[in-house]
């Protein structure tokens, strides 16, 4: 496995995370136009699951960095003839791709890619990890509060099937935030501290809502969208009880009127669309890292 791969937040120490956030912040201003010196870097985007944000913000980041970005259409590839994931990725390496971004429904799919030598950037593995989503979430919080230490984060919804929940728990706890979880009992997860959502809201700095992952079998018998919003979603009443300084996050796509009242998606405390913009910055930072470039030296992120 290439050591510049990014597979899971478990693989990143605090220093690595701070370096990525620092580079992302610098891509926002000082290094806005910075490009990879090797303009021939070919990056393959290999998505076995649907994606709007991750797929096209990786592509935007690749193009902004001067890479050549190629979408590998799974439906038109030999995957349809039974080719294994390993053989597909090894083929991309053999025919000249320099890095590959992969989203796949299988947890830890990357374990079968040990013998791939080009960097692999995990764009989401089943209910496992979503490291670049986590990094963009961290960047969004850092840009809001100027620190991650001591933040009170409540993550609510489909914890059980969410790779965003596990990646954020891993990273936020490392960085000194307090992370707790709320939602239906059916979707609780071992090792994830549960709180009553209504009780947790007034003290939360960040209220992060999660999408119900129907594609992974999430369903609550007999519960309508309206009932879900009332019991577990971010309703206007709950929003009104948030601190003035608190923010709302959601990895999106959003099920409007289910996880969050549709009028709140772009409400003043919502950072849902800024999260997506931050996604391009962190993906530029992880691509730069994947190609072996050292972190920028200027300090923007002060987390220790
Ligand atoms: N947040 C996220 O991963 O969105 P996409 O599935 O659209 O990439």
CSV table of C-alpha atoms and ligand atoms in Angstrom, one decimal:
chain,number,residue,atom,x,y,z
A,1,UNK,CA,0.0,0.0,0.0
A,2,UNK,CA,1.3,3.5,-0.9
A,3,UNK,CA,2.1,5.3,2.4
A,4,UNK,CA,0.4,8.5,1.1
A,5,UNK,CA,-2.9,6.8,0.8
A,6,UNK,CA,-5.8,8.1,2.9
A,7,UNK,CA,-8.0,5.2,4.0
A,8,UNK,CA,-9.3,5.9,7.5
A,9,UNK,CA,-9.2,8.6,10.1
A,10,UNK,CA,-7.7,5.9,12.3
A,11,UNK,CA,-4.5,6.2,10.3
A,12,UNK,CA,-4.1,9.9,10.9
A,13,UNK,CA,-2.5,11.3,14.0
A,14,UNK,CA,-3.2,14.8,15.3
A,15,UNK,CA,-0.2,16.2,13.5
A,16,UNK,CA,-1.3,14.7,10.2
A,17,UNK,CA,-4.9,16.1,10.7
A,18,UNK,CA,-3.5,19.6,11.6
A,19,UNK,CA,-1.2,19.6,8.5
A,20,UNK,CA,-4.1,18.7,6.2
A,21,UNK,CA,-6.4,21.4,7.7
A,22,UNK,CA,-3.6,23.9,7.6
A,23,UNK,CA,-3.0,23.2,3.9
A,24,UNK,CA,-6.8,23.4,3.2
A,25,UNK,CA,-6.9,26.8,4.9
A,26,UNK,CA,-4.0,28.0,2.8
A,27,UNK,CA,-5.7,26.7,-0.4
A,28,UNK,CA,-8.5,29.1,0.6
A,29,UNK,CA,-6.3,32.2,0.3
A,30,UNK,CA,-2.5,32.2,0.1
A,31,UNK,CA,-2.2,29.2,-2.2
A,32,UNK,CA,-5.5,29.5,-4.0
A,33,UNK,CA,-3.8,29.0,-7.4
A,34,UNK,CA,-1.2,26.5,-6.4
A,35,UNK,CA,-0.8,23.6,-8.7
A,36,UNK,CA,1.1,20.3,-8.7
A,37,UNK,CA,4.4,20.9,-10.4
A,38,UNK,CA,3.9,17.6,-12.4
A,39,UNK,CA,1.0,18.6,-14.6
A,40,UNK,CA,0.6,15.0,-15.9
A,41,UNK,CA,-0.8,13.6,-12.6
A,42,UNK,CA,-3.6,11.3,-13.8
A,43,UNK,CA,-6.2,10.6,-11.2
A,44,UNK,CA,-8.9,8.0,-11.6
A,45,UNK,CA,-12.3,8.5,-9.9
A,46,UNK,CA,-13.8,5.1,-9.3
A,47,UNK,CA,-17.3,5.3,-7.7
A,48,UNK,CA,-19.2,2.1,-7.1
A,49,UNK,CA,-21.9,4.0,-5.2
A,50,UNK,CA,-23.8,7.2,-6.1
A,51,UNK,CA,-22.2,10.5,-5.1
A,52,UNK,CA,-22.6,14.1,-5.9
A,53,UNK,CA,-20.5,16.0,-3.4
A,54,UNK,CA,-17.5,13.6,-2.9
A,55,UNK,CA,-17.2,12.6,-6.6
A,56,UNK,CA,-17.4,16.1,-8.1
A,57,UNK,CA,-15.5,17.9,-5.4
A,58,UNK,CA,-12.7,15.5,-5.8
A,59,UNK,CA,-12.9,16.2,-9.5
A,60,UNK,CA,-13.0,19.9,-9.0
A,61,UNK,CA,-10.0,19.6,-6.6
A,62,UNK,CA,-8.0,17.5,-9.1
A,63,UNK,CA,-8.6,20.0,-12.0
A,64,UNK,CA,-7.8,23.0,-9.8
A,65,UNK,CA,-4.5,21.3,-8.9
A,66,UNK,CA,-3.7,20.8,-12.6
A,67,UNK,CA,-4.3,17.0,-12.5
A,68,UNK,CA,-5.9,15.1,-15.3
A,69,UNK,CA,-9.1,13.7,-13.8
A,70,UNK,CA,-10.8,10.6,-15.3
A,71,UNK,CA,-14.2,9.2,-14.4
A,72,UNK,CA,-14.1,5.4,-14.5
A,73,UNK,CA,-17.6,4.4,-15.4
A,74,UNK,CA,-18.1,1.2,-13.4
A,75,UNK,CA,-21.1,0.2,-15.6
A,76,UNK,CA,-19.0,0.4,-18.7
A,77,UNK,CA,-16.0,-1.4,-17.2
A,78,UNK,CA,-15.1,-5.1,-16.9
A,79,UNK,CA,-16.5,-5.1,-13.4
A,80,UNK,CA,-19.8,-6.0,-15.2
A,81,UNK,CA,-18.0,-9.1,-16.4
A,82,UNK,CA,-17.0,-10.1,-12.9
A,83,UNK,CA,-13.6,-8.4,-12.7
A,84,UNK,CA,-12.5,-8.1,-9.0
A,85,UNK,CA,-11.9,-4.7,-7.4
A,86,UNK,CA,-8.2,-5.6,-7.0
A,87,UNK,CA,-7.9,-6.4,-10.8
A,88,UNK,CA,-9.7,-3.2,-11.7
A,89,UNK,CA,-7.4,-1.0,-9.5
A,90,UNK,CA,-4.3,-2.9,-10.5
A,91,UNK,CA,-5.3,-2.3,-14.2
A,92,UNK,CA,-5.7,1.4,-13.6
A,93,UNK,CA,-2.2,1.4,-12.1
A,94,UNK,CA,-0.7,-0.6,-15.0
A,95,UNK,CA,-2.2,1.7,-17.6
A,96,UNK,CA,-0.7,4.8,-16.1
A,97,UNK,CA,-3.0,6.3,-13.5
A,98,UNK,CA,-1.0,7.9,-10.7
A,99,UNK,CA,-3.7,7.8,-8.0
A,100,UNK,CA,-7.2,6.5,-7.5
A,101,UNK,CA,-10.2,7.8,-5.6
A,102,UNK,CA,-12.5,5.0,-4.6
A,103,UNK,CA,-16.0,4.8,-3.1
A,104,UNK,CA,-17.2,1.2,-2.5
A,105,UNK,CA,-20.2,-0.3,-0.6
A,106,UNK,CA,-17.9,-2.9,1.2
A,107,UNK,CA,-16.5,-1.9,4.6
A,108,UNK,CA,-12.7,-1.7,4.5
A,109,UNK,CA,-12.6,-2.7,0.8
A,110,UNK,CA,-9.1,-1.3,0.7
A,111,UNK,CA,-7.8,-4.3,2.6
A,112,UNK,CA,-7.8,-6.3,-0.6
A,113,UNK,CA,-5.7,-3.6,-2.3
A,114,UNK,CA,-2.5,-4.1,-0.2
A,115,UNK,CA,-0.5,-4.8,-3.4
A,116,UNK,CA,-1.5,-1.6,-5.2
A,117,UNK,CA,1.3,0.8,-5.3
A,118,UNK,CA,-0.4,4.1,-6.3
A,119,UNK,CA,-2.0,6.1,-3.6
A,120,UNK,CA,-5.7,5.3,-2.8
A,121,UNK,CA,-8.0,8.0,-1.5
A,122,UNK,CA,-11.0,6.5,0.3
A,123,UNK,CA,-14.1,8.3,-0.8
A,124,UNK,CA,-16.3,6.1,1.5
A,125,UNK,CA,-16.3,2.4,2.4
A,126,UNK,CA,-19.7,0.9,3.3
A,127,UNK,CA,-20.5,1.9,6.9
A,128,UNK,CA,-16.8,2.1,7.6
A,129,UNK,CA,-15.1,5.4,7.1
A,130,UNK,CA,-15.4,8.6,5.1
A,131,UNK,CA,-12.2,10.4,5.9
A,132,UNK,CA,-12.4,13.4,3.5
A,133,UNK,CA,-16.0,14.1,4.7
A,134,UNK,CA,-14.6,14.0,8.3
A,135,UNK,CA,-11.8,16.4,7.3
A,136,UNK,CA,-14.2,18.8,5.7
A,137,UNK,CA,-16.4,18.6,8.8
A,138,UNK,CA,-13.3,19.4,11.0
A,139,UNK,CA,-12.4,22.3,8.7
A,140,UNK,CA,-16.0,23.7,8.9
A,141,UNK,CA,-15.9,23.6,12.7
A,142,UNK,CA,-12.4,25.0,12.8
A,143,UNK,CA,-13.3,27.9,10.5
A,144,UNK,CA,-16.3,28.6,12.7
A,145,UNK,CA,-14.8,28.4,16.2
A,146,UNK,CA,-11.0,28.8,15.7
A,147,UNK,CA,-10.4,25.6,17.6
A,148,UNK,CA,-11.7,22.0,17.9
A,149,UNK,CA,-10.6,21.6,21.5
A,150,UNK,CA,-13.5,21.6,24.0
A,151,UNK,CA,-16.2,21.8,21.3
A,152,UNK,CA,-19.5,20.1,22.3
A,153,UNK,CA,-20.7,18.1,19.3
A,154,UNK,CA,-24.0,16.2,19.1
A,155,UNK,CA,-24.5,13.9,16.2
A,156,UNK,CA,-28.1,12.7,15.6
A,157,UNK,CA,-29.7,10.2,13.4
A,158,UNK,CA,-28.7,7.0,11.7
A,159,UNK,CA,-25.5,6.3,13.7
A,160,UNK,CA,-25.5,2.6,12.9
A,161,UNK,CA,-25.1,2.8,9.2
A,162,UNK,CA,-23.1,6.0,9.1
A,163,UNK,CA,-19.4,6.1,8.0
A,164,UNK,CA,-19.5,9.9,8.8
A,165,UNK,CA,-20.4,9.1,12.5
A,166,UNK,CA,-17.5,6.8,13.0
A,167,UNK,CA,-14.9,8.9,11.2
A,168,UNK,CA,-16.0,12.0,13.2
A,169,UNK,CA,-16.0,10.2,16.5
A,170,UNK,CA,-12.5,9.0,15.9
A,171,UNK,CA,-11.1,12.4,14.9
A,172,UNK,CA,-13.0,14.8,17.1
A,173,UNK,CA,-12.1,12.8,20.3
A,174,UNK,CA,-8.4,12.8,19.2
A,175,UNK,CA,-8.6,16.6,18.9
A,176,UNK,CA,-10.3,17.2,22.3
A,177,UNK,CA,-13.9,17.7,21.3
A,178,UNK,CA,-16.7,16.1,23.3
A,179,UNK,CA,-18.8,14.0,20.9
A,180,UNK,CA,-22.2,12.4,21.8
A,181,UNK,CA,-24.9,10.7,19.8
A,182,UNK,CA,-28.7,10.8,19.7
A,183,UNK,CA,-31.3,9.1,17.6
A,184,UNK,CA,-33.5,6.0,17.4
A,185,UNK,CA,-32.6,3.2,19.8
A,186,UNK,CA,-32.5,0.8,16.9
A,187,UNK,CA,-29.6,2.7,15.4
A,188,UNK,CA,-27.4,3.0,18.5
A,189,UNK,CA,-23.9,1.7,18.2
A,190,UNK,CA,-21.6,0.1,20.8
A,191,UNK,CA,-19.0,2.5,22.2
A,192,UNK,CA,-21.0,5.6,21.1
A,193,UNK,CA,-22.2,7.7,24.1
A,194,UNK,CA,-25.9,8.3,23.8
A,195,UNK,CA,-27.7,11.4,25.0
A,196,UNK,CA,-31.3,12.7,24.9
A,197,UNK,CA,-31.3,15.0,21.8
A,198,UNK,CA,-33.6,17.5,23.4
A,199,UNK,CA,-31.5,17.8,26.5
A,200,UNK,CA,-28.3,18.0,24.6
A,201,UNK,CA,-29.3,20.8,22.2
A,202,UNK,CA,-29.0,23.9,24.4
A,203,UNK,CA,-25.3,23.1,25.2
A,204,UNK,CA,-24.2,21.9,21.8
A,205,UNK,CA,-21.8,24.0,19.7
A,206,UNK,CA,-22.4,21.7,16.7
A,207,UNK,CA,-25.6,19.9,15.9
A,208,UNK,CA,-24.8,17.4,13.2
A,209,UNK,CA,-27.7,15.6,11.6
A,210,UNK,CA,-27.2,12.4,9.7
A,211,UNK,CA,-28.9,11.0,6.6
A,212,UNK,CA,-31.0,7.9,7.0
A,213,UNK,CA,-29.0,5.3,4.9
A,214,UNK,CA,-31.9,3.5,3.3
A,215,UNK,CA,-29.5,1.9,0.8
A,216,UNK,CA,-27.9,0.1,3.8
A,217,UNK,CA,-31.2,-1.2,5.1
A,218,UNK,CA,-32.1,1.6,7.6
A,219,UNK,CA,-35.8,1.8,8.2
A,220,UNK,CA,-38.0,2.4,11.2
A,221,UNK,CA,-41.2,0.3,11.0
A,222,UNK,CA,-44.4,2.4,10.9
A,223,UNK,CA,-42.6,5.7,11.1
A,224,UNK,CA,-43.7,8.5,8.7
A,225,UNK,CA,-41.3,11.3,7.6
A,226,UNK,CA,-43.3,13.8,9.8
A,227,UNK,CA,-43.0,11.5,12.8
A,228,UNK,CA,-39.2,11.1,12.3
A,229,UNK,CA,-38.7,14.8,12.1
A,230,UNK,CA,-40.7,15.4,15.2
A,231,UNK,CA,-39.0,12.7,17.3
A,232,UNK,CA,-35.4,12.7,16.0
A,233,UNK,CA,-35.0,15.5,13.4
A,234,UNK,CA,-34.0,19.1,13.6
A,235,UNK,CA,-37.3,20.8,13.8
A,236,UNK,CA,-37.8,24.6,14.0
A,237,UNK,CA,-38.5,24.2,17.7
A,238,UNK,CA,-35.2,22.5,18.4
A,239,UNK,CA,-33.3,24.9,16.2
A,240,UNK,CA,-34.8,27.8,18.3
A,241,UNK,CA,-33.3,26.2,21.4
A,242,UNK,CA,-29.7,26.1,20.0
A,243,UNK,CA,-27.1,28.6,21.3
A,244,UNK,CA,-26.8,31.7,19.2
A,245,UNK,CA,-23.2,30.7,18.4
A,246,UNK,CA,-24.0,27.1,17.5
A,247,UNK,CA,-24.1,25.7,14.0
A,248,UNK,CA,-26.0,23.0,12.1
A,249,UNK,CA,-24.2,20.5,9.9
A,250,UNK,CA,-25.3,17.6,7.7
A,251,UNK,CA,-23.0,15.7,5.3
A,252,UNK,CA,-25.8,15.7,2.7
A,253,UNK,CA,-27.6,14.7,0.6
A,254,UNK,CA,-30.4,15.9,2.9
A,255,UNK,CA,-33.8,14.2,3.2
A,256,UNK,CA,-35.6,17.5,3.6
A,257,UNK,CA,-38.5,17.4,6.0
A,258,UNK,CA,-37.2,14.2,7.5
A,259,UNK,CA,-33.8,14.7,9.1
A,260,UNK,CA,-34.2,18.5,9.1
A,261,UNK,CA,-37.0,20.9,8.4
A,262,UNK,CA,-36.6,22.1,4.8
A,263,UNK,CA,-36.6,25.8,5.9
A,264,UNK,CA,-33.5,25.1,8.1
A,265,UNK,CA,-31.3,23.8,5.3
A,266,UNK,CA,-30.1,27.4,4.5
A,267,UNK,CA,-31.1,29.0,7.9
A,268,UNK,CA,-28.5,31.4,9.4
A,269,UNK,CA,-26.9,28.7,11.7
A,270,UNK,CA,-26.7,26.1,8.9
A,271,UNK,CA,-23.3,25.4,7.4
A,272,UNK,CA,-24.5,22.6,5.1
A,273,UNK,CA,-23.4,24.3,1.8
A,274,UNK,CA,-20.2,25.8,3.3
A,275,UNK,CA,-19.3,22.2,4.3
A,276,UNK,CA,-19.4,21.3,0.6
A,277,UNK,CA,-17.1,24.3,-0.3
A,278,UNK,CA,-14.7,23.2,2.4
A,279,UNK,CA,-14.7,19.7,0.8
A,280,UNK,CA,-12.9,21.0,-2.2
A,281,UNK,CA,-10.2,22.6,0.0
A,282,UNK,CA,-9.5,19.4,2.0
A,283,UNK,CA,-9.6,17.3,-1.1
A,284,UNK,CA,-6.9,19.5,-2.7
A,285,UNK,CA,-4.9,19.1,0.5
A,286,UNK,CA,-5.2,15.3,0.5
A,287,UNK,CA,-4.4,15.0,-3.2
A,288,UNK,CA,-1.3,17.2,-2.7
A,289,UNK,CA,-0.3,14.9,0.2
A,290,UNK,CA,-1.0,11.8,-1.9
A,291,UNK,CA,1.5,13.0,-4.5
A,292,UNK,CA,4.1,13.3,-1.8
A,293,UNK,CA,4.3,17.0,-1.4
A,294,UNK,CA,5.2,18.3,2.1
A,295,UNK,CA,2.8,20.5,4.0
A,296,UNK,CA,2.9,24.2,3.4
A,297,UNK,CA,5.1,25.9,6.0
A,298,UNK,CA,2.9,28.9,6.8
A,299,UNK,CA,0.8,28.2,9.9
A,300,UNK,CA,-2.9,28.8,9.7
A,301,UNK,CA,-4.3,26.0,11.9
A,302,UNK,CA,-3.2,26.4,15.6
A,303,UNK,CA,-4.5,23.0,16.9
A,304,UNK,CA,-1.8,21.2,18.8
B,1,LIG,N1,-21.6,13.7,1.9
B,1,LIG,C1,-21.4,12.8,0.8
B,1,LIG,O1,-20.6,11.9,0.9
B,1,LIG,O2,-22.2,13.2,-0.2
B,1,LIG,P1,-22.2,12.3,-1.6
B,1,LIG,O3,-22.7,11.0,-1.3
B,1,LIG,O4,-23.1,13.1,-2.5
B,1,LIG,O5,-20.8,12.3,-2.1
